[in-house]
Amino acid sequence: MIPYGRQDITQTDIDAVVAVLTSDFLTQGPQVPAFEQAVARYCGAAHAVAVNSATSALHMACMALGLGPGDWLWTSPITFVASANCALYCGARVDFVDIDPRTCNMSVARLAEKLEVAERDGSLPKVVVPVHLAGQPCEMADIRALSQRYGFRIIEDASHAIGARYRNEPVGNCRYSDITVFSFHPVKIVTTAEGGMATTNDPELARRMARLRSHGITREPEQMTRETDGPWYYEQIDLGYNYRITDLQAALGQSQMQRLDDYVARRHEVARWYHDELADLPLALPWQHPDGYSAYHLYVVRLRGQRGSHRAVFEDLRRLGIGVNLHYIPVPLQPYYARQGYGMCELPEAARYYAEAISLPMFPGLGAAQLQQTAAALRAALAA
Ligand SMILES: *Cc1c(COP(=O)(O)O)cnc(C)c1O
C-alpha cells in the first residue's frame, strides 16, 4: 500500500540522534534551545518554544493567551480535533467557522459575518485558530484586520505548513498572529517522531509558554516573586505540565530542518505532476491562493460529478494499493462533539468537502512508479 504520507530519515539524521544518546543529556540539554533557534531563525520569529506535540503547543498557547471559562475559541471544522480540543482543555467553549470552497481554509467572509452576529450577542471569541489546511496559508492579512476590529487573539495552527510562505514571508513569523504552532509528527513536513513548537514575537508569551511546558516552574531570578532561598531555589508560578521534548528529538529536528526547503520543493514537483496528469479527470484539484506558497503537506482532490459514490471510489483506491485518506472528518461530527449538540447546520461547505475529498499520496520520497500507479488507480476508480 502506498501511504498518503511518510517520513524521510537519512544517515545524517541517525548520526545526529546517536550522538545525543552518548552525550551527557538525553533531555533538558543543549539540543532543545538549538532546535528552537533553528526554527525561529528559519521563520523569522523572535522566540520559539519546543514541546512534545503540536497538541501540547496549542494547549499552552491558549493558556498563555489567558483563554478560560466563559471564553470562546473559533476554528475551522475541517481540521484535526486538536485545533478545537485545546479550547476545551482550558474550560473555554469552541465554535466553528465554515470553510472557503476554493482553499478549504476558514472562510474570511463567513468569519466576518459570524463576528458581526457575535458582537450583537456579546459572544465574541477571545481566540481564533486559522488552520493552514494541507500547508496552504490562510488569508492572514484579512483575519488580522478582523482581529483588530473585534479584539480577538490569533493562534495559527501551522501543523501542515512549516516551509510555507504567505505574501512571500515564512509562515511562523507571526506578522499576522500572536502565536504560530507547528507539528513534527512523522506524516508532517519535518519530523521529530512526536513533537511541536510555538513561535511568537512577544517575549512575555514566550516566557509564559516556556514555564507552562515544564510544570509552570522558573529558575530565572527576574521571573521570581520572592528572594531566593539559595542556589537550589526555583519557583512554580503557574499550573503547568510536562510538555517537554527530548534532546534526542530536538537533534533529529535540527537535522531534518536542513532539508526543509528541499522537501517542500519536492512536494511542489509532486503537486505539479498530479496537476498535469489528473487534469482531464472529473476532479477539482487543489486551488492555490495567489498570496500563498503551500508546504503541500497534503494533496486533496475533490470528486466532481463522478458516477460512483465517494465511498466507492475511496474503497477502490485502497483495494488498488493506494493508501488514500480523508483530512478531515469535520470536528462537529465527532461523537464527542455531536453529543454536546454540535452539528453541520451552519457549515454547508464543510459538509460538502467531507462528501468529496480524498487525500492522495504526497511525500518527498514518492517515486515516479508510485505516482503512475496512483494516477492509473484513480482513473480506474473513477471509470468504475
Ligand atoms: C497533526 C495536527 C495537529 C496535532 O499535532 P500533534 O503533533 O500530533 O499533536 C494539530 N492540528 C493539525 C491541523 C494537525 O494536522
Short mmCIF file of C-alpha atoms and ligand atoms in Angstrom, two decimals:
data_model
loop_
_atom_site.label_atom_id
_atom_site.label_comp_id
_atom_site.label_asym_id
_atom_site.label_seq_id
_atom_site.Cartn_x
_atom_site.Cartn_y
_atom_site.Cartn_z
CA MET A 1 0.00 0.00 0.00
CA ILE A 2 1.42 3.41 -0.95
CA PRO A 3 0.84 5.54 2.17
CA TYR A 4 -0.57 9.09 1.94
CA GLY A 5 2.42 10.41 3.86
CA ARG A 6 5.77 9.12 5.04
CA GLN A 7 8.83 10.46 6.83
CA ASP A 8 12.28 10.69 5.25
CA ILE A 9 15.12 9.58 7.57
CA THR A 10 18.74 9.76 6.37
CA GLN A 11 22.03 8.52 7.84
CA THR A 12 22.72 12.13 8.86
CA ASP A 13 19.54 12.09 10.96
CA ILE A 14 20.52 8.78 12.55
CA ASP A 15 24.03 10.02 13.35
CA ALA A 16 22.61 13.19 14.95
CA VAL A 17 20.35 11.17 17.27
CA VAL A 18 23.03 8.62 18.15
CA ALA A 19 25.44 11.43 19.05
CA VAL A 20 22.92 12.70 21.62
CA LEU A 21 22.40 9.19 23.02
CA THR A 22 26.06 9.03 24.01
CA SER A 23 26.18 12.64 25.28
CA ASP A 24 25.53 13.96 28.80
CA PHE A 25 21.91 14.99 28.16
CA LEU A 26 19.05 12.94 26.79
CA THR A 27 16.62 15.70 27.73
CA GLN A 28 16.86 19.31 29.01
CA GLY A 29 20.26 19.68 27.35
CA PRO A 30 21.62 21.94 24.60
CA GLN A 31 19.74 20.40 21.64
CA VAL A 32 16.33 21.82 22.52
CA PRO A 33 17.37 25.51 22.52
CA ALA A 34 19.44 24.87 19.37
CA PHE A 35 16.36 23.40 17.63
CA GLU A 36 14.24 26.34 18.83
CA GLN A 37 16.80 28.78 17.41
CA ALA A 38 16.90 26.90 14.09
CA VAL A 39 13.11 27.14 13.68
CA ALA A 40 12.89 30.74 14.94
CA ARG A 41 15.64 31.78 12.52
CA TYR A 42 14.02 29.92 9.61
CA CYS A 43 10.64 31.55 10.27
CA GLY A 44 11.91 34.97 11.22
CA ALA A 45 10.21 34.83 14.63
CA ALA A 46 11.77 36.33 17.76
CA HIS A 47 11.01 33.32 20.01
CA ALA A 48 10.29 29.61 19.71
CA VAL A 49 9.25 27.13 22.41
CA ALA A 50 9.62 23.42 21.58
CA VAL A 51 7.27 20.86 23.12
CA ASN A 52 6.35 17.18 22.78
CA SER A 53 3.49 17.72 20.26
CA ALA A 54 1.51 20.35 18.42
CA THR A 55 -1.42 19.42 20.65
CA SER A 56 0.64 20.49 23.68
CA ALA A 57 1.71 23.63 21.83
CA LEU A 58 -1.93 24.55 21.08
CA HIS A 59 -2.89 23.97 24.73
CA MET A 60 -0.08 26.09 26.17
CA ALA A 61 -0.66 28.78 23.51
CA CYS A 62 -4.31 29.04 24.62
CA MET A 63 -3.25 29.16 28.28
CA ALA A 64 -0.60 31.80 27.60
CA LEU A 65 -3.28 33.97 25.95
CA GLY A 66 -5.44 33.59 29.06
CA LEU A 67 -8.22 31.53 27.45
CA GLY A 68 -10.50 30.22 30.18
CA PRO A 69 -14.07 29.51 31.32
CA GLY A 70 -16.60 31.82 29.67
CA ASP A 71 -14.37 32.44 26.65
CA TRP A 72 -14.91 31.29 23.07
CA LEU A 73 -12.35 29.89 20.64
CA TRP A 74 -13.29 29.64 16.95
CA THR A 75 -11.61 27.41 14.42
CA SER A 76 -12.24 25.56 11.17
CA PRO A 77 -14.42 22.43 11.16
CA ILE A 78 -12.04 20.85 8.61
CA THR A 79 -9.06 20.20 10.86
CA PHE A 80 -7.61 17.65 13.21
CA VAL A 81 -9.53 17.55 16.51
CA ALA A 82 -6.60 19.09 18.41
CA SER A 83 -7.29 22.57 16.93
CA ALA A 84 -10.64 22.58 18.78
CA ASN A 85 -9.82 20.44 21.83
CA CYS A 86 -7.29 23.00 23.07
CA ALA A 87 -10.18 25.34 23.95
CA LEU A 88 -11.94 22.64 25.96
CA TYR A 89 -8.74 21.84 27.90
CA CYS A 90 -8.88 25.45 29.12
CA GLY A 91 -12.55 25.25 30.09
CA ALA A 92 -13.48 27.54 27.19
CA ARG A 93 -16.13 26.91 24.56
CA VAL A 94 -15.47 26.22 20.88
CA ASP A 95 -17.34 27.14 17.71
CA PHE A 96 -16.67 26.55 14.03
CA VAL A 97 -16.47 28.91 11.05
CA ASP A 98 -17.34 27.39 7.66
CA ILE A 99 -14.65 26.95 5.02
CA ASP A 100 -13.98 28.72 1.74
CA PRO A 101 -14.80 26.19 -1.00
CA ARG A 102 -11.71 27.16 -3.01
CA THR A 103 -8.95 26.98 -0.38
CA CYS A 104 -10.86 24.76 2.09
CA ASN A 105 -9.43 27.02 4.82
CA MET A 106 -11.60 29.05 7.19
CA SER A 107 -13.66 31.48 5.08
CA VAL A 108 -12.89 35.12 5.81
CA ALA A 109 -16.38 36.12 4.62
CA ARG A 110 -18.07 33.63 6.97
CA LEU A 111 -15.78 34.75 9.80
CA ALA A 112 -16.73 38.39 9.23
CA GLU A 113 -20.47 37.56 9.24
CA LYS A 114 -20.20 35.44 12.35
CA LEU A 115 -18.26 38.17 14.18
CA GLU A 116 -20.93 40.72 13.34
CA VAL A 117 -23.60 38.48 14.90
CA ALA A 118 -21.41 37.65 17.92
CA GLU A 119 -20.78 41.33 18.56
CA ARG A 120 -24.53 41.93 18.84
CA ASP A 121 -24.90 38.83 21.09
CA GLY A 122 -21.92 39.69 23.27
CA SER A 123 -20.31 36.36 22.39
CA LEU A 124 -17.19 37.44 20.52
CA PRO A 125 -14.32 34.94 20.53
CA LYS A 126 -11.20 35.53 22.58
CA VAL A 127 -9.07 33.39 20.27
CA VAL A 128 -9.41 32.40 16.60
CA VAL A 129 -7.35 29.48 15.28
CA PRO A 130 -6.93 29.58 11.49
CA VAL A 131 -5.62 26.23 10.23
CA HIS A 132 -3.36 26.22 7.16
CA LEU A 133 -5.00 23.13 5.69
CA ALA A 134 -2.75 20.95 3.51
CA GLY A 135 0.01 23.55 4.02
CA GLN A 136 -1.79 26.39 2.21
CA PRO A 137 -1.68 29.59 4.28
CA CYS A 138 -4.99 31.16 5.33
CA GLU A 139 -5.77 34.75 4.30
CA MET A 140 -3.94 36.08 7.33
CA ALA A 141 -3.94 39.80 6.50
CA ASP A 142 -7.75 39.78 6.36
CA ILE A 143 -8.05 37.73 9.55
CA ARG A 144 -5.62 40.12 11.24
CA ALA A 145 -7.73 43.11 10.18
CA LEU A 146 -10.81 41.47 11.72
CA SER A 147 -8.88 40.73 14.93
CA GLN A 148 -8.02 44.40 15.25
CA ARG A 149 -11.64 45.39 14.75
CA TYR A 150 -13.14 42.79 17.12
CA GLY A 151 -10.29 42.33 19.59
CA PHE A 152 -9.58 38.62 19.36
CA ARG A 153 -6.16 36.94 19.50
CA ILE A 154 -4.84 34.63 16.76
CA ILE A 155 -3.10 31.27 17.01
CA GLU A 156 -2.09 29.92 13.59
CA ASP A 157 -2.33 26.12 13.50
CA ALA A 158 0.53 25.62 11.04
CA SER A 159 0.87 21.91 11.77
CA HIS A 160 0.83 21.36 7.98
CA ALA A 161 2.70 24.46 6.99
CA ILE A 162 6.32 24.71 8.11
CA GLY A 163 8.18 25.81 4.98
CA ALA A 164 5.08 27.53 3.53
CA ARG A 165 5.10 31.24 2.67
CA TYR A 166 2.43 33.92 2.85
CA ARG A 167 2.91 37.11 0.83
CA ASN A 168 6.47 35.94 0.32
CA GLU A 169 7.31 35.64 4.01
CA PRO A 170 7.65 32.43 6.02
CA VAL A 171 4.64 31.08 7.91
CA GLY A 172 5.60 31.22 11.57
CA ASN A 173 6.95 34.77 11.59
CA CYS A 174 3.72 35.80 13.40
CA ARG A 175 3.37 39.01 11.42
CA TYR A 176 -0.40 38.45 11.47
CA SER A 177 -0.81 36.40 14.65
CA ASP A 178 0.14 36.15 18.30
CA ILE A 179 1.45 32.59 18.16
CA THR A 180 2.08 30.01 15.42
CA VAL A 181 2.10 26.27 16.15
CA PHE A 182 3.93 23.55 14.20
CA SER A 183 3.72 19.73 14.40
CA PHE A 184 6.62 17.34 13.87
CA HIS A 185 4.60 14.12 13.73
CA PRO A 186 6.10 11.71 11.13
CA VAL A 187 3.46 12.43 8.47
CA LYS A 188 4.10 16.20 8.67
CA ILE A 189 6.73 18.15 6.69
CA VAL A 190 9.67 17.59 9.09
CA THR A 191 9.61 15.17 11.97
CA THR A 192 10.91 14.58 15.49
CA ALA A 193 8.73 11.40 15.86
CA GLU A 194 6.45 13.28 18.25
CA GLY A 195 7.00 16.99 18.67
CA GLY A 196 5.70 20.50 18.26
CA MET A 197 6.74 24.13 18.51
CA ALA A 198 5.18 27.52 19.15
CA THR A 199 6.70 30.69 17.70
CA THR A 200 5.90 34.24 18.81
CA ASN A 201 7.34 37.75 18.72
CA ASP A 202 6.01 38.59 22.19
CA PRO A 203 8.66 37.95 24.88
CA GLU A 204 6.05 37.67 27.65
CA LEU A 205 4.07 35.00 25.73
CA ALA A 206 7.35 33.14 25.10
CA ARG A 207 8.22 33.25 28.82
CA ARG A 208 4.77 32.02 29.82
CA MET A 209 4.85 29.15 27.32
CA ALA A 210 8.35 28.11 28.40
CA ARG A 211 7.08 27.89 32.00
CA LEU A 212 3.85 26.08 31.09
CA ARG A 213 5.80 23.40 29.22
CA SER A 214 7.59 22.45 32.45
CA HIS A 215 5.15 22.50 35.40
CA GLY A 216 4.89 26.29 35.50
CA ILE A 217 8.35 26.35 37.06
CA THR A 218 11.01 29.01 36.52
CA ARG A 219 14.67 29.21 37.51
CA GLU A 220 15.02 32.76 36.12
CA PRO A 221 15.54 35.23 39.01
CA GLU A 222 13.74 38.02 37.11
CA GLN A 223 10.55 35.92 36.89
CA MET A 224 10.52 35.03 40.60
CA THR A 225 8.15 36.52 43.11
CA ARG A 226 10.42 36.17 46.19
CA GLU A 227 14.06 36.44 47.16
CA THR A 228 16.00 33.23 46.53
CA ASP A 229 16.44 30.78 49.45
CA GLY A 230 19.74 29.55 47.96
CA PRO A 231 21.36 28.01 44.91
CA TRP A 232 18.76 25.17 44.77
CA TYR A 233 15.88 27.59 44.54
CA TYR A 234 13.17 27.56 41.85
CA GLU A 235 9.56 28.71 41.84
CA GLN A 236 6.35 27.29 40.48
CA ILE A 237 4.45 30.33 39.29
CA ASP A 238 1.66 28.81 37.15
CA LEU A 239 -0.03 25.41 36.94
CA GLY A 240 1.93 23.90 34.03
CA TYR A 241 2.50 20.47 32.55
CA ASN A 242 5.33 18.21 31.47
CA TYR A 243 5.17 19.01 27.75
CA ARG A 244 8.94 18.86 27.22
CA ILE A 245 10.54 17.48 24.07
CA THR A 246 13.75 15.43 24.44
CA ASP A 247 17.24 16.29 23.20
CA LEU A 248 17.12 13.15 21.02
CA GLN A 249 14.07 14.54 19.23
CA ALA A 250 15.49 18.05 19.02
CA ALA A 251 18.65 16.70 17.35
CA LEU A 252 16.51 14.88 14.79
CA GLY A 253 14.52 18.07 14.25
CA GLN A 254 17.62 20.16 13.58
CA SER A 255 18.91 17.60 11.12
CA GLN A 256 15.51 17.50 9.34
CA MET A 257 15.32 21.31 9.19
CA GLN A 258 18.40 21.27 6.92
CA ARG A 259 16.27 19.60 4.25
CA LEU A 260 13.03 21.57 4.78
CA ASP A 261 13.29 23.66 1.60
CA ASP A 262 14.21 20.58 -0.47
CA TYR A 263 11.22 18.73 0.97
CA VAL A 264 8.79 21.49 0.10
CA ALA A 265 10.29 21.88 -3.40
CA ARG A 266 9.86 18.12 -3.99
CA ARG A 267 6.26 18.31 -2.72
CA HIS A 268 5.62 21.05 -5.29
CA GLU A 269 7.06 18.79 -8.02
CA VAL A 270 4.66 16.03 -6.98
CA ALA A 271 1.77 18.52 -6.97
CA ARG A 272 2.68 19.74 -10.48
CA TRP A 273 2.86 16.15 -11.70
CA TYR A 274 -0.60 15.38 -10.30
CA HIS A 275 -1.93 18.63 -11.68
CA ASP A 276 -0.88 17.78 -15.24
CA GLU A 277 -1.68 14.08 -15.04
CA LEU A 278 -5.15 14.39 -13.46
CA ALA A 279 -6.33 17.47 -15.40
CA ASP A 280 -8.82 15.55 -17.58
CA LEU A 281 -10.48 13.63 -14.72
CA PRO A 282 -13.79 14.67 -13.09
CA LEU A 283 -11.94 16.10 -10.07
CA ALA A 284 -11.38 19.51 -8.51
CA LEU A 285 -7.62 19.76 -7.97
CA PRO A 286 -6.28 21.85 -5.06
CA TRP A 287 -6.74 25.53 -5.88
CA GLN A 288 -3.92 27.81 -4.72
CA HIS A 289 -4.48 31.34 -3.45
CA PRO A 290 -2.03 33.72 -5.18
CA ASP A 291 -0.87 35.12 -1.78
CA GLY A 292 0.38 31.74 -0.61
CA TYR A 293 3.14 29.24 -1.30
CA SER A 294 1.91 25.95 0.15
CA ALA A 295 4.06 23.46 2.04
CA TYR A 296 1.86 20.81 0.32
CA HIS A 297 1.54 18.59 3.37
CA LEU A 298 -1.50 17.09 1.60
CA TYR A 299 -2.76 16.85 -1.96
CA VAL A 300 -6.56 16.80 -1.63
CA VAL A 301 -8.72 16.19 -4.71
CA ARG A 302 -12.50 16.56 -4.68
CA LEU A 303 -14.86 14.41 -6.74
CA ARG A 304 -16.90 16.23 -9.34
CA GLY A 305 -19.91 14.63 -11.00
CA GLN A 306 -18.49 11.12 -10.99
CA ARG A 307 -20.83 8.19 -11.34
CA GLY A 308 -19.79 6.08 -8.35
CA SER A 309 -20.06 7.30 -4.80
CA HIS A 310 -17.24 8.95 -2.88
CA ARG A 311 -17.01 5.92 -0.66
CA ALA A 312 -16.87 3.51 -3.62
CA VAL A 313 -14.03 5.48 -5.23
CA PHE A 314 -12.22 5.52 -1.90
CA GLU A 315 -12.64 1.77 -1.41
CA ASP A 316 -11.48 1.05 -4.99
CA LEU A 317 -8.34 3.12 -4.44
CA ARG A 318 -7.49 1.28 -1.23
CA ARG A 319 -8.11 -2.06 -3.00
CA LEU A 320 -5.73 -0.94 -5.75
CA GLY A 321 -2.99 -0.32 -3.18
CA ILE A 322 -3.31 3.44 -2.80
CA GLY A 323 -3.40 4.46 0.88
CA VAL A 324 -5.73 7.39 0.34
CA ASN A 325 -7.10 9.16 3.37
CA LEU A 326 -9.63 11.85 4.28
CA HIS A 327 -8.42 15.01 6.01
CA TYR A 328 -10.65 15.50 7.87
CA ILE A 329 -13.94 14.25 9.24
CA PRO A 330 -15.50 17.60 10.29
CA VAL A 331 -14.81 18.02 14.01
CA PRO A 332 -18.50 18.78 14.90
CA LEU A 333 -19.44 15.31 13.58
CA GLN A 334 -17.16 13.52 16.06
CA PRO A 335 -19.33 11.72 18.63
CA TYR A 336 -17.75 13.68 21.49
CA TYR A 337 -18.83 16.96 19.84
CA ALA A 338 -22.14 15.67 18.44
CA ARG A 339 -23.12 14.59 21.97
CA GLN A 340 -22.78 18.20 23.07
CA GLY A 341 -25.13 19.37 20.34
CA TYR A 342 -22.64 20.30 17.61
CA GLY A 343 -23.70 19.68 14.04
CA MET A 344 -23.24 20.77 10.44
CA CYS A 345 -26.32 23.02 10.00
CA GLU A 346 -24.30 26.20 9.60
CA LEU A 347 -21.36 24.53 7.86
CA PRO A 348 -22.60 23.58 4.36
CA GLU A 349 -19.22 23.96 2.65
CA ALA A 350 -17.50 21.77 5.24
CA ALA A 351 -20.24 19.15 4.78
CA ARG A 352 -19.76 19.23 1.00
CA TYR A 353 -16.00 18.92 1.44
CA TYR A 354 -16.46 15.82 3.59
CA ALA A 355 -18.60 14.23 0.87
CA GLU A 356 -15.99 14.84 -1.87
CA ALA A 357 -12.42 15.00 -0.53
CA ILE A 358 -9.69 12.40 -0.98
CA SER A 359 -6.05 12.89 0.09
CA LEU A 360 -3.71 11.29 -2.46
CA PRO A 361 -0.22 10.08 -1.50
CA MET A 362 2.03 13.12 -1.00
CA PHE A 363 5.55 12.92 0.44
CA PRO A 364 9.05 13.72 -0.79
CA GLY A 365 10.13 10.10 -1.32
CA LEU A 366 7.22 9.31 -3.65
CA GLY A 367 8.74 7.77 -6.80
CA ALA A 368 7.68 8.01 -10.45
CA ALA A 369 6.31 4.45 -10.45
CA GLN A 370 4.20 5.16 -7.35
CA LEU A 371 2.84 8.33 -8.93
CA GLN A 372 1.96 6.44 -12.14
CA GLN A 373 0.27 3.73 -10.07
CA THR A 374 -1.74 6.34 -8.14
CA ALA A 375 -2.91 8.13 -11.30
CA ALA A 376 -3.83 4.84 -13.00
CA ALA A 377 -5.76 3.66 -9.95
CA LEU A 378 -7.63 6.96 -9.74
CA ARG A 379 -8.52 6.75 -13.44
CA ALA A 380 -9.78 3.18 -12.96
CA ALA A 381 -11.74 4.02 -9.80
CA LEU A 382 -13.45 6.99 -11.44
CA ALA A 383 -14.35 4.95 -14.55
CA ALA A 384 -15.85 2.11 -12.46
C1 LIG B 1 -1.18 16.89 13.29
C2 LIG B 1 -2.03 18.04 13.66
C3 LIG B 1 -2.16 18.51 14.97
C4 LIG B 1 -1.60 17.78 16.14
O1 LIG B 1 -0.25 17.51 16.01
P1 LIG B 1 0.48 16.57 17.05
O2 LIG B 1 1.92 16.99 16.93
O3 LIG B 1 0.24 15.16 16.57
O4 LIG B 1 -0.08 16.81 18.39
C5 LIG B 1 -2.90 19.66 15.20
N1 LIG B 1 -3.51 20.31 14.20
C6 LIG B 1 -3.42 19.88 12.92
C7 LIG B 1 -4.10 20.67 11.85
C8 LIG B 1 -2.70 18.72 12.62
O5 LIG B 1 -2.66 18.27 11.36
#
